[in-house]
Short mmCIF file of C-alpha atoms in Angstrom, two decimals:
data_model
loop_
_atom_site.label_atom_id
_atom_site.label_comp_id
_atom_site.label_asym_id
_atom_site.label_seq_id
_atom_site.Cartn_x
_atom_site.Cartn_y
_atom_site.Cartn_z
CA MET A 1 129.49 78.30 79.53
CA SER A 2 131.76 75.51 80.76
CA GLU A 3 135.52 76.13 81.02
CA GLN A 4 136.16 73.53 78.32
CA PRO A 5 134.58 74.90 75.13
CA ASP A 6 132.13 72.47 73.60
CA PRO A 7 131.05 73.20 70.02
CA GLU A 8 128.81 70.14 69.75
CA PRO A 9 126.74 69.61 67.65
CA TYR A 10 128.78 71.76 65.27
CA ASP A 11 131.75 70.30 63.45
CA ALA A 12 132.74 73.38 61.40
CA LEU A 13 132.27 77.14 61.12
CA LEU A 14 131.62 78.90 57.81
CA LEU A 15 132.56 82.56 57.42
CA LEU A 16 130.07 83.85 54.84
CA SER A 17 130.81 87.18 53.20
CA PHE A 18 130.03 89.37 50.19
CA GLY A 19 133.21 88.97 48.17
CA GLY A 20 135.09 91.42 45.99
CA PRO A 21 137.39 91.65 42.94
CA GLU A 22 141.10 91.05 43.40
CA GLY A 23 142.32 92.64 40.17
CA PRO A 24 141.17 94.90 37.31
CA ASP A 25 139.97 91.98 35.16
CA ASP A 26 137.70 90.84 38.00
CA VAL A 27 135.76 94.09 38.42
CA VAL A 28 133.09 93.84 35.75
CA PRO A 29 132.49 90.06 36.19
CA PHE A 30 132.17 90.69 39.93
CA LEU A 31 129.63 93.46 39.36
CA GLU A 32 127.75 91.19 36.96
CA ASN A 33 127.47 88.67 39.79
CA VAL A 34 126.24 91.33 42.20
CA THR A 35 123.61 92.72 39.80
CA ARG A 36 122.57 89.49 38.05
CA GLY A 37 118.90 89.58 37.04
CA ARG A 38 118.64 93.39 37.08
CA GLY A 39 119.40 93.89 33.38
CA ILE A 40 122.18 96.46 33.93
CA PRO A 41 124.25 97.00 30.72
CA ARG A 42 127.91 96.04 30.80
CA GLU A 43 128.93 99.61 29.92
CA ARG A 44 127.11 100.89 32.98
CA LEU A 45 128.93 98.32 35.11
CA LYS A 46 132.23 99.64 33.77
CA GLU A 47 131.22 103.12 34.97
CA VAL A 48 130.29 101.78 38.42
CA GLY A 49 133.55 99.87 38.52
CA GLN A 50 135.56 103.09 38.49
CA HIS A 51 135.41 103.02 42.29
CA TYR A 52 137.36 99.77 42.20
CA PHE A 53 139.74 100.87 39.43
CA LEU A 54 140.84 103.78 41.64
CA PHE A 55 142.20 101.10 43.99
CA GLY A 56 143.84 98.99 41.29
CA GLY A 57 140.69 96.91 40.78
CA VAL A 58 141.15 95.31 44.20
CA SER A 59 138.49 95.34 46.89
CA PRO A 60 139.94 95.22 50.40
CA ILE A 61 137.22 92.87 51.63
CA ASN A 62 138.89 89.57 50.74
CA ALA A 63 142.15 90.51 52.49
CA GLN A 64 140.11 91.57 55.50
CA ASN A 65 138.30 88.26 55.56
CA ARG A 66 141.64 86.46 55.45
CA ALA A 67 142.75 88.53 58.42
CA LEU A 68 139.55 87.62 60.28
CA LEU A 69 140.08 83.94 59.47
CA ASP A 70 143.57 84.20 60.95
CA ALA A 71 142.22 85.95 64.05
CA LEU A 72 139.55 83.28 64.51
CA GLY A 73 142.12 80.51 64.14
CA LYS A 74 144.35 82.09 66.78
CA ASP A 75 141.45 82.68 69.17
CA PHE A 76 140.10 79.16 68.78
CA ALA A 77 143.56 77.64 69.31
CA ALA A 78 144.19 79.79 72.38
CA HIS A 79 140.95 78.53 73.93
CA ASP A 80 141.36 74.87 72.94
CA LEU A 81 138.43 75.04 70.54
CA ASP A 82 139.14 72.43 67.88
CA LEU A 83 136.86 73.49 65.05
CA PRO A 84 137.82 74.08 61.41
CA VAL A 85 136.87 77.43 59.88
CA TYR A 86 136.03 77.77 56.18
CA TRP A 87 135.30 80.84 54.08
CA GLY A 88 132.82 81.36 51.24
CA ASN A 89 131.49 84.43 49.39
CA ARG A 90 128.23 85.33 47.73
CA ASN A 91 129.70 87.13 44.72
CA TRP A 92 133.35 86.16 44.18
CA ALA A 93 135.87 83.43 44.86
CA PRO A 94 135.93 81.52 47.07
CA TYR A 95 132.28 81.04 46.14
CA LEU A 96 129.82 79.85 48.76
CA THR A 97 128.68 76.81 46.77
CA ASP A 98 132.26 75.65 46.19
CA THR A 99 133.12 76.08 49.86
CA LEU A 100 129.99 74.30 51.05
CA ARG A 101 130.72 71.45 48.63
CA ARG A 102 134.24 71.15 50.06
CA MET A 103 132.90 71.18 53.60
CA THR A 104 130.44 68.44 52.69
CA THR A 105 133.03 66.22 51.02
CA ASP A 106 135.32 66.84 54.02
CA GLY A 107 132.64 65.13 56.07
CA HIS A 108 131.05 68.06 57.91
CA ARG A 109 127.37 67.55 58.73
CA ARG A 110 126.49 70.38 61.13
CA ILE A 111 127.78 73.79 60.17
CA ALA A 112 127.50 77.10 62.02
CA VAL A 113 127.52 80.15 59.75
CA LEU A 114 128.76 83.64 60.60
CA ALA A 115 127.72 86.29 58.07
CA THR A 116 129.79 89.47 57.89
CA SER A 117 126.69 91.56 58.43
CA ALA A 118 125.68 92.45 61.98
CA TYR A 119 122.15 93.76 61.49
CA ALA A 120 118.70 92.61 60.39
CA SER A 121 117.63 93.44 56.83
CA TYR A 122 116.89 91.62 53.60
CA SER A 123 120.36 92.26 52.12
CA GLY A 124 122.10 91.78 55.47
CA CYS A 125 120.42 88.54 56.53
CA ARG A 126 117.74 86.91 54.42
CA GLN A 127 119.68 87.26 51.17
CA TYR A 128 122.55 85.34 52.78
CA ARG A 129 120.04 82.69 53.82
CA GLU A 130 118.74 82.55 50.23
CA ASN A 131 122.31 82.06 49.01
CA LEU A 132 122.72 79.18 51.46
CA ALA A 133 119.52 77.59 50.14
CA GLU A 134 120.72 77.96 46.54
CA ALA A 135 124.04 76.33 47.43
CA LEU A 136 122.32 73.46 49.23
CA ALA A 137 119.99 72.94 46.27
CA THR A 138 123.03 72.64 43.99
CA LEU A 139 124.67 70.09 46.26
CA GLN A 140 121.42 68.14 46.49
CA ALA A 141 121.20 68.05 42.68
CA GLU A 142 124.76 66.67 42.65
CA GLY A 143 123.65 63.82 44.91
CA LEU A 144 125.62 64.91 47.97
CA GLU A 145 124.41 64.30 51.51
CA LEU A 146 123.37 67.73 52.73
CA PRO A 147 124.75 69.19 55.94
CA ARG A 148 122.57 71.21 58.28
CA VAL A 149 123.52 74.89 58.35
CA ASP A 150 122.64 77.25 61.21
CA LYS A 151 123.26 80.99 60.88
CA LEU A 152 124.53 82.58 64.09
CA ARG A 153 122.43 85.42 65.49
CA HIS A 154 122.85 89.13 64.81
CA TYR A 155 125.75 90.50 66.83
CA PHE A 156 125.30 94.28 66.49
CA ASN A 157 125.05 94.71 70.27
CA HIS A 158 127.63 92.16 71.38
CA PRO A 159 130.41 93.77 73.48
CA GLY A 160 133.04 92.30 71.16
CA PHE A 161 131.52 94.31 68.32
CA ILE A 162 130.84 97.50 70.30
CA GLU A 163 134.09 97.94 72.25
CA PRO A 164 136.47 98.06 69.24
CA MET A 165 134.28 100.78 67.72
CA VAL A 166 134.36 102.76 70.96
CA ASP A 167 138.17 102.64 70.87
CA GLY A 168 138.06 103.73 67.24
CA VAL A 169 135.98 106.80 68.06
CA LEU A 170 138.26 107.71 70.98
CA ALA A 171 141.30 107.47 68.70
CA SER A 172 139.59 109.61 66.05
CA LEU A 173 138.63 112.28 68.56
CA ALA A 174 142.27 112.38 69.66
CA GLU A 175 143.28 113.11 66.05
CA LEU A 176 141.22 116.31 66.02
CA ASP A 177 142.72 119.61 67.11
CA GLU A 178 142.00 120.22 70.77
CA ALA A 179 140.20 123.45 69.88
CA VAL A 180 137.44 121.58 68.03
CA ARG A 181 137.52 118.19 69.76
CA ALA A 182 134.93 118.77 72.50
CA GLY A 183 132.38 120.16 70.05
CA ALA A 184 132.84 117.48 67.41
CA ARG A 185 129.69 115.85 66.09
CA LEU A 186 129.50 112.07 65.67
CA ALA A 187 128.00 110.92 62.37
CA PHE A 188 127.15 107.22 62.62
CA THR A 189 126.99 105.80 59.10
CA THR A 190 125.47 102.70 57.60
CA HIS A 191 124.36 101.45 54.22
CA SER A 192 121.23 103.13 52.93
CA ILE A 193 118.48 100.70 51.95
CA PRO A 194 114.97 101.27 50.53
CA THR A 195 112.65 102.59 53.21
CA ALA A 196 110.25 99.74 52.42
CA ALA A 197 113.00 97.22 53.22
CA ALA A 198 113.87 99.08 56.43
CA ASP A 199 110.20 99.14 57.47
CA SER A 200 109.86 95.37 56.98
CA SER A 201 113.21 94.38 58.53
CA GLY A 202 113.19 91.98 61.47
CA PRO A 203 110.29 89.93 62.78
CA GLU A 204 108.11 92.96 63.57
CA GLY A 205 109.51 95.56 61.17
CA GLY A 206 111.78 98.53 61.72
CA ALA A 207 114.66 96.48 63.11
CA TYR A 208 117.35 97.85 60.78
CA VAL A 209 117.09 101.45 61.96
CA ALA A 210 116.29 100.52 65.58
CA GLN A 211 119.39 98.32 65.86
CA HIS A 212 121.69 101.01 64.45
CA LEU A 213 120.23 103.63 66.77
CA ASP A 214 120.81 101.33 69.74
CA VAL A 215 124.46 100.83 68.74
CA ALA A 216 124.94 104.58 68.28
CA ARG A 217 123.53 105.28 71.75
CA LEU A 218 125.78 102.64 73.29
CA ILE A 219 128.88 104.17 71.73
CA VAL A 220 127.89 107.74 72.64
CA GLU A 221 127.37 106.72 76.26
CA ARG A 222 130.73 104.92 76.40
CA ILE A 223 132.44 107.98 74.89
CA ARG A 224 130.78 110.17 77.53
CA GLN A 225 132.01 107.83 80.26
CA GLU A 226 135.57 107.92 78.91
CA THR A 227 135.84 111.63 78.09
CA GLY A 228 133.16 113.39 80.12
CA VAL A 229 131.82 114.91 76.88
CA ASP A 230 128.33 114.24 75.56
CA HIS A 231 128.87 114.63 71.81
CA PRO A 232 125.85 115.48 69.62
CA TRP A 233 125.23 112.72 67.09
CA GLU A 234 123.09 111.55 64.19
CA LEU A 235 122.51 108.33 62.26
CA VAL A 236 123.15 108.95 58.56
CA TYR A 237 123.45 106.80 55.46
CA GLN A 238 125.76 106.13 52.54
CA SER A 239 126.28 104.03 49.42
CA ARG A 240 122.79 104.37 47.96
CA SER A 241 122.65 102.38 44.73
CA GLY A 242 118.96 102.21 43.76
CA SER A 243 116.57 104.03 41.47
CA PRO A 244 116.05 107.72 42.37
CA HIS A 245 112.29 107.10 42.16
CA ILE A 246 112.34 104.69 45.13
CA PRO A 247 112.57 106.21 48.63
CA TRP A 248 115.77 105.20 50.46
CA LEU A 249 116.95 105.99 53.97
CA GLU A 250 118.35 109.51 54.36
CA PRO A 251 120.23 111.78 54.96
CA ASP A 252 123.25 110.90 52.87
CA ILE A 253 126.58 111.40 54.63
CA CYS A 254 127.81 114.03 52.15
CA ASP A 255 124.58 116.02 52.45
CA HIS A 256 124.90 115.70 56.22
CA LEU A 257 128.43 117.11 56.16
CA THR A 258 127.13 120.14 54.27
CA ALA A 259 124.35 120.58 56.83
CA LEU A 260 126.84 120.34 59.71
CA HIS A 261 129.05 122.97 58.09
CA ASP A 262 126.09 125.28 57.52
CA ALA A 263 125.05 124.84 61.18
CA GLY A 264 128.53 125.81 62.38
CA ALA A 265 129.69 122.43 63.66
CA PRO A 266 133.41 122.67 64.53
CA ALA A 267 134.32 119.10 63.47
CA VAL A 268 132.90 115.66 62.77
CA VAL A 269 133.90 112.05 63.36
CA MET A 270 132.36 109.61 60.89
CA VAL A 271 131.67 106.28 62.58
CA PRO A 272 130.87 103.42 60.14
CA ILE A 273 128.86 101.25 62.54
CA GLY A 274 127.06 99.48 59.70
CA PHE A 275 130.20 97.81 58.36
CA VAL A 276 132.26 95.01 59.88
CA SER A 277 135.45 95.95 58.02
CA ASP A 278 137.00 98.69 55.86
CA HIS A 279 135.72 97.35 52.55
CA MET A 280 135.14 99.40 49.39
CA GLU A 281 132.06 101.26 50.59
CA VAL A 282 134.11 102.55 53.52
CA ARG A 283 137.32 103.23 51.59
CA TYR A 284 135.57 105.01 48.71
CA ASP A 285 132.29 106.45 50.01
CA LEU A 286 133.79 107.71 53.27
CA ASP A 287 137.58 107.93 52.86
CA THR A 288 137.36 109.34 49.33
CA GLU A 289 134.01 111.04 48.70
CA ALA A 290 132.99 112.14 52.19
CA LEU A 291 136.42 113.29 53.32
CA THR A 292 136.80 115.20 50.03
CA ARG A 293 133.47 116.93 50.69
CA ALA A 294 134.57 117.80 54.22
CA ALA A 295 137.84 119.23 52.91
CA GLU A 296 135.95 121.35 50.38
CA LEU A 297 133.81 122.66 53.23
CA ARG A 298 136.90 123.19 55.43
CA LEU A 299 135.14 121.07 58.04
CA PRO A 300 137.64 119.10 60.16
CA ALA A 301 136.68 115.44 59.72
CA VAL A 302 138.08 112.03 60.53
CA ARG A 303 136.77 108.52 60.01
CA SER A 304 136.96 106.02 62.85
CA ALA A 305 137.98 102.39 62.45
CA THR A 306 135.69 99.46 61.82
CA VAL A 307 135.92 96.27 63.89
CA GLY A 308 137.79 94.22 61.27
CA ALA A 309 139.88 91.42 62.75
CA ASP A 310 140.07 92.86 66.26
CA PRO A 311 140.76 90.03 68.74
CA ARG A 312 137.69 91.08 70.74
CA PHE A 313 135.52 90.47 67.69
CA ALA A 314 137.12 87.06 67.14
CA ALA A 315 136.34 86.27 70.78
CA ALA A 316 132.75 87.42 70.19
CA VAL A 317 132.43 84.96 67.30
CA ARG A 318 133.62 82.18 69.59
CA ASP A 319 131.09 83.27 72.19
CA LEU A 320 128.25 83.30 69.63
CA LEU A 321 129.23 79.85 68.40
CA LEU A 322 129.43 78.28 71.85
CA GLU A 323 126.22 80.00 72.92
CA ARG A 324 124.33 78.56 69.95
CA ALA A 325 125.92 75.14 70.43
CA ALA A 326 124.83 75.00 74.06
CA SER A 327 121.33 76.09 73.08
CA GLU A 328 121.13 73.36 70.44
CA ARG A 329 122.12 70.83 73.13
CA GLY A 330 119.29 72.09 75.34
CA ARG A 331 121.59 73.75 77.86
CA PRO A 332 120.75 77.10 79.52
CA VAL A 333 122.87 79.92 78.11
CA ARG A 334 123.65 83.52 78.99
CA ARG A 335 123.31 85.55 75.82
CA CYS A 336 125.69 88.48 75.82
CA ALA A 337 124.09 91.70 74.57
CA LEU A 338 124.29 95.39 75.44
CA GLY A 339 121.69 98.10 75.03
CA THR A 340 117.91 98.01 75.14
CA LEU A 341 117.07 95.46 72.45
CA GLY A 342 118.54 92.33 74.01
CA ALA A 343 119.99 89.33 72.21
CA SER A 344 118.61 88.60 68.77
CA HIS A 345 116.78 85.40 67.84
CA ASP A 346 118.66 82.24 66.86
CA LEU A 347 116.17 81.22 64.19
CA CYS A 348 114.72 83.79 61.80
CA PRO A 349 110.91 83.45 62.00
CA VAL A 350 108.62 83.16 59.00
CA GLY A 351 108.16 86.57 57.38
CA CYS A 352 111.36 88.05 58.80
CA CYS A 353 113.01 90.55 56.39
CA PRO A 354 110.79 89.47 53.46
CA ALA A 355 112.01 89.50 49.88
CA ARG A 356 110.14 91.31 47.10
CA VAL A 357 110.12 88.02 45.20
CA PRO A 358 109.87 85.08 47.63
CA LYS A 359 112.72 82.56 47.41
CA PRO A 360 113.68 79.57 49.55
CA ALA A 361 115.94 80.54 52.44
CA ALA A 362 117.95 78.17 54.63
CA ALA A 363 118.71 78.47 58.36
CA GLY A 364 115.32 79.88 59.33
CA ALA A 365 111.90 78.71 60.49
CA ASP A 366 110.81 78.62 56.84
CA SER A 367 113.85 76.66 55.62
CA PRO A 368 113.15 73.80 53.21
CA TYR A 369 116.23 72.08 54.66
CA ALA A 370 115.96 70.65 58.17
#
């Protein structure tokens, strides 16, 4: 990279996230957006929404995205990178289509997109690309000149994503009583998805689990280097939301805590590597359900921090943006990645993370929008 950051050909960055309710009246409409097309009764959505009502009907994700926007703005300004950053959500305001319309009318024609999902999977990548295609189709129907959108690559193994999590685990280990600290197990958690979706994730299949395992190994090795202790660890899952008749990735974190207790583990640190920030599935599924289960078992347990708006993550976003920009200009680039899997692809190939029902998806080799 040159000393003077050059974002060309990009003239804006779009932070693309999931969205969440910001008050009790938002909860059911938000869940209707999330589950649209699945035929779930409104009464059932009210039951599901109890997780949000426990927190005043407010998901933390929007506040966390605002914090990340602020961190990106500060990082860009500190490095003389003059590039506006916008924010749009899939399922709640500010909606993606509205944001993309504003970016278009503001005159932006080449937009880099950062999704708040670090790994390859249908729900973590292709579904965001489908949402981009839907938004572009709406703008096209409105007669607007369409911008080109490019989704930045997966960043699960970028140092700016890994290092804040390492610090989080070290801080959590320090919270444990010294008598149990050295023997503590590390439980790396991520969102459970159907095994069929995990098997088909990435260009060649199996990417979702492989990427998480690589991140877990990286963190374990860094913890060993820092403490001299090689902590036993496992990759476990949380937040299953599908039919009980469909196989999903296991074991569930609460079941895993029971198994650890039964095996005599002295303590556990839960490490939510599958989540960029402390949104509802971290605050409820781990901080509420899992920690309650651990307390019932009298198993000492702590939950380590997610990356959130850490300045190192903001710097990683800048690095990903400038890397992709240089590549688009035909310049040689050094792609920053740790572990055994290397840097992910820029352009999702045809057939990557396929949907059960095929839909147009932007920002990939199969995009209907150049």
